[in-house]
Amino acid sequence: MRDILETEKTIKNLIFDTTGVGYFEVAGKKVPEIADLNLLLSKKRAGGVTIRSLTEVEMPKAEVVYELAISGLG
């Protein structure tokens, strides 16, 4: 579903949390309409998935970023 929705040129940085709620940034000034996003999903045969709501939310900015170095993977 993420790959399908990211083809919409008004969406960028789309992520989903563990509950299935998606978050994205608007690329440009126009917020996509729910009907347009659902039409895109149906055209790409996303298996009956539909978007129920679209709400602007404030997201906190990360103050600290961590990098992991992992060994023993291969």
Backbone as a printed PyTorch tensor [residue, N CA C, xyz], in Angstrom:
tensor([[[  0.8200,  -1.1750,   0.0000],
         [  0.0000,   0.0000,   0.0000],
         [  0.8710,   1.2490,   0.0000]],

        [[  1.9610,   1.1940,   0.7310],
         [  2.8470,   2.3550,   0.7870],
         [  3.3810,   2.6990,  -0.6010]],

        [[  3.7990,   1.6830,  -1.3490],
         [  4.3340,   1.9180,  -2.6930],
         [  3.2830,   2.5390,  -3.6130]],

        [[  2.0500,   2.1160,  -3.4650],
         [  0.9700,   2.6640,  -4.2860],
         [  0.7350,   4.1320,  -3.9450]],

        [[  0.6060,   4.4390,  -2.6720],
         [  0.2980,   5.8140,  -2.2690],
         [  1.4440,   6.7790,  -2.5500]],

        [[  2.6750,   6.3030,  -2.5030],
         [  3.7920,   7.1980,  -2.7710],
         [  3.9060,   7.5800,  -4.2350]],

        [[  3.1690,   6.8960,  -5.1280],
         [  3.1520,   7.3300,  -6.5180],
         [  2.3550,   8.6180,  -6.6730]],

        [[  1.5020,   8.9170,  -5.6980],
         [  0.7750,  10.1820,  -5.6720],
         [  1.8020,  11.2770,  -5.3930]],

        [[  1.9100,  12.2450,  -6.2790],
         [  2.9810,  13.2470,  -6.1940],
         [  2.7890,  14.2540,  -5.0630]],

        [[  1.6760,  14.2160,  -4.3530],
         [  1.4610,  15.1520,  -3.2490],
         [  1.8500,  14.5530,  -1.8990]],

        [[  2.3250,  13.3130,  -1.8970],
         [  2.6950,  12.6160,  -0.6530],
         [  4.1880,  12.3220,  -0.6490]],

        [[  4.8400,  12.5920,   0.4970],
         [  6.2360,  12.1810,   0.6460],
         [  6.4660,  11.7000,   2.0740]],

        [[  7.4730,  10.8680,   2.2580],
         [  7.8540,  10.3300,   3.5650],
         [  6.7040,   9.6050,   4.2640]],

        [[  5.9990,   8.7620,   3.5490],
         [  4.8770,   8.0090,   4.1100],
         [  5.3960,   6.8730,   4.9850]],

        [[  4.9340,   6.8370,   6.2350],
         [  5.2810,   5.7510,   7.1570],
         [  4.0120,   5.2820,   7.8530]],

        [[  4.0130,   4.0470,   8.2970],
         [  2.8990,   3.4880,   9.0570],
         [  3.4150,   3.0460,  10.4170]],

        [[  2.6200,   3.2990,  11.4710],
         [  3.0200,   2.8060,  12.7890],
         [  2.4960,   1.3810,  12.9650]],

        [[  2.7160,   0.8000,  14.1230],
         [  2.3610,  -0.6020,  14.3510],
         [  0.8530,  -0.8340,  14.3940]],

        [[  0.0550,   0.2230,  14.5090],
         [ -1.4020,   0.0670,  14.5100],
         [ -2.0010,   0.2360,  13.1220]],

        [[ -1.1620,   0.5470,  12.1280],
         [ -1.6530,   0.7210,  10.7690],
         [ -2.0040,   2.1490,  10.4120]],

        [[ -1.7720,   3.0820,  11.3230],
         [ -2.0280,   4.4920,  11.0340],
         [ -0.8510,   5.0330,  10.2340]],

        [[ -1.1400,   5.7280,   9.1420],
         [ -0.0980,   6.2690,   8.2940],
         [  0.1200,   7.7490,   8.5240]],

        [[  1.3460,   8.1750,   8.3300],
         [  1.7250,   9.5720,   8.4590],
         [  2.5400,   9.9600,   7.2310]],

        [[  2.3090,  11.1670,   6.7260],
         [  3.0850,  11.6320,   5.5820],
         [  3.2110,  13.1430,   5.6170]],

        [[  4.1380,  13.6430,   4.8040],
         [  4.2960,  15.0700,   4.6050],
         [  3.6850,  15.4170,   3.2440]],

        [[  3.1890,  16.6240,   3.1410],
         [  2.6280,  17.0720,   1.8690],
         [  3.7620,  17.6200,   1.0190]],

        [[  3.8630,  17.1100,  -0.1860],
         [  4.8570,  17.6020,  -1.1340],
         [  4.1960,  18.7180,  -1.9360]],

        [[  4.5200,  19.9360,  -1.6240],
         [  3.8800,  21.0770,  -2.2650],
         [  2.8930,  21.7280,  -1.3190]],

        [[  1.8680,  22.3440,  -1.8800],
         [  0.9170,  23.0940,  -1.0570],
         [ -0.4540,  22.4460,  -0.9650]],

        [[ -0.7430,  21.4900,  -1.8280],
         [ -2.0790,  20.8970,  -1.8740],
         [ -2.1140,  19.5520,  -1.1460]],

        [[ -3.0380,  19.4430,  -0.2000],
         [ -3.2520,  18.1810,   0.5120],
         [ -4.1120,  17.2840,  -0.3750]],

        [[ -3.7420,  16.0080,  -0.5390],
         [ -4.5420,  15.1300,  -1.3910],
         [ -5.9260,  14.8830,  -0.7880]],

        [[ -6.9020,  14.6900,  -1.6430],
         [ -8.2680,  14.3700,  -1.2220],
         [ -8.3690,  12.8690,  -0.9420]],

        [[ -9.1880,  12.5130,   0.0430],
         [ -9.4020,  11.1010,   0.3730],
         [ -9.9200,  10.3380,  -0.8390]],

        [[-10.8350,  10.9360,  -1.5680],
         [-11.4090,  10.2700,  -2.7430],
         [-10.3330,   9.9590,  -3.7870]],

        [[ -9.3950,  10.8710,  -3.9830],
         [ -8.3140,  10.6420,  -4.9450],
         [ -7.4010,   9.5130,  -4.4960]],

        [[ -7.0910,   9.4720,  -3.1940],
         [ -6.2360,   8.4080,  -2.6800],
         [ -6.9320,   7.0520,  -2.7610]],

        [[ -8.2250,   7.0010,  -2.4420],
         [ -8.9670,   5.7430,  -2.5410],
         [ -9.0900,   5.2820,  -3.9930]],

        [[ -9.2520,   6.2190,  -4.9120],
         [ -9.2990,   5.8710,  -6.3310],
         [ -7.9710,   5.2660,  -6.7740]],

        [[ -6.8760,   5.8460,  -6.3200],
         [ -5.5540,   5.3190,  -6.6350],
         [ -5.3870,   3.9030,  -6.0970]],

        [[ -5.8280,   3.6730,  -4.8590],
         [ -5.7420,   2.3320,  -4.2770],
         [ -6.5760,   1.3230,  -5.0560]],

        [[ -7.7790,   1.7160,  -5.4730],
         [ -8.6360,   0.7780,  -6.1970],
         [ -8.0850,   0.4810,  -7.5880]],

        [[ -7.4880,   1.4690,  -8.2390],
         [ -6.8960,   1.2450,  -9.5660],
         [ -5.7300,   0.2730,  -9.4950]],

        [[ -4.9770,   0.3410,  -8.4140],
         [ -3.8090,  -0.5380,  -8.2570],
         [ -4.1680,  -1.8370,  -7.5480]],

        [[ -5.4630,  -2.0760,  -7.3370],
         [ -5.9600,  -3.3240,  -6.7600],
         [ -5.3710,  -3.6090,  -5.3770]],

        [[ -5.5880,  -2.6880,  -4.4520],
         [ -5.0450,  -2.8120,  -3.1010],
         [ -5.9170,  -3.6860,  -2.2060]],

        [[ -6.7610,  -4.5350,  -2.7700],
         [ -7.4890,  -5.5240,  -1.9920],
         [ -8.5480,  -4.9920,  -1.0590]],

        [[ -9.3200,  -4.0070,  -1.4830],
         [-10.4070,  -3.4990,  -0.6630],
         [ -9.9720,  -2.5440,   0.4370]],

        [[ -8.7380,  -2.1110,   0.4310],
         [ -8.2440,  -1.1600,   1.4260],
         [ -8.7710,   0.2230,   1.0710]],

        [[ -9.3360,   0.9140,   2.0510],
         [ -9.7890,   2.2800,   1.8330],
         [ -9.3310,   3.1790,   2.9710]],

        [[ -9.1680,   4.4280,   2.6550],
         [ -8.7780,   5.4210,   3.6490],
         [-10.0440,   5.9960,   4.2520]],

        [[-10.1340,   5.9990,   5.5840],
         [-11.3280,   6.4750,   6.2790],
         [-11.2680,   7.9450,   6.6390]],

        [[-10.0900,   8.4300,   7.0170],
         [ -9.9880,   9.8240,   7.4370],
         [ -8.6090,  10.3760,   7.0940]],

        [[ -8.5540,  11.6900,   7.0390],
         [ -7.3190,  12.4030,   6.7660],
         [ -7.3150,  13.6270,   7.6720]],

        [[ -6.4190,  13.6340,   8.6510],
         [ -6.4060,  14.6720,   9.6710],
         [ -5.0010,  15.2390,   9.8130]],

        [[ -4.9000,  16.5530,   9.8770],
         [ -3.6010,  17.1810,  10.1150],
         [ -3.2340,  17.0250,  11.5880]],

        [[ -2.0240,  16.5620,  11.8470],
         [ -1.5520,  16.3730,  13.2230],
         [ -0.1710,  17.0130,  13.3720]],

        [[  0.1530,  17.3780,  14.5820],
         [  1.4850,  17.9070,  14.9020],
         [  2.3550,  16.7400,  15.3560]],

        [[  3.5420,  16.6400,  14.7980],
         [  4.4730,  15.5800,  15.1670],
         [  5.6880,  16.2190,  15.8240]],

        [[  6.1100,  15.6760,  16.9670],
         [  7.3080,  16.2150,  17.6060],
         [  8.5500,  15.8930,  16.7800]],

        [[  9.4710,  16.8000,  16.7710],
         [ 10.7480,  16.5810,  16.0690],
         [ 11.6850,  15.8080,  16.9960]],

        [[ 12.4300,  14.8960,  16.4270],
         [ 13.3990,  14.1330,  17.2100],
         [ 14.5400,  15.0540,  17.6310]],

        [[ 14.8580,  15.0390,  18.9060],
         [ 15.9510,  15.8670,  19.4040],
         [ 17.2750,  15.1260,  19.3460]],

        [[ 17.2230,  13.8160,  19.4870],
         [ 18.4360,  13.0090,  19.4800],
         [ 18.2430,  11.8890,  18.4710]],

        [[ 19.2560,  11.6510,  17.6620],
         [ 19.2270,  10.5670,  16.6880],
         [ 20.3490,   9.6060,  17.0460]],

        [[ 20.0670,   8.3190,  17.0140],
         [ 21.0470,   7.2970,  17.3680],
         [ 21.4200,   6.4890,  16.1380]],

        [[ 22.6580,   6.0650,  16.0860],
         [ 23.1340,   5.1970,  15.0190],
         [ 23.5790,   3.8860,  15.6480]],

        [[ 23.2090,   2.7760,  15.0280],
         [ 23.6120,   1.4490,  15.5240],
         [ 24.6750,   0.8750,  14.6170]],

        [[ 25.6850,   0.2660,  15.1980],
         [ 26.6630,  -0.5130,  14.4720],
         [ 26.4790,  -1.9540,  14.9110]],

        [[ 26.1420,  -2.8390,  13.9710],
         [ 25.8180,  -4.2260,  14.2990],
         [ 26.8730,  -5.1430,  13.6900]],

        [[ 27.3340,  -6.1050,  14.4670],
         [ 28.2870,  -7.0820,  13.9480],
         [ 27.7030,  -8.4770,  14.0380]],

        [[ 28.2670,  -9.4050,  13.2850],
         [ 27.8520, -10.7890,  13.3530],
         [ 26.6740, -11.1450,  12.4620]],

        [[ 26.3780, -10.3200,  11.4760],
         [ 25.2320, -10.6050,  10.6160],
         [ 25.6080, -11.4610,   9.4050]],

        [[ 26.8180, -11.7720,   9.2280],
         [ 27.0870, -12.5910,   8.0780],
         [ 28.5000, -12.7710,   7.8160]]])
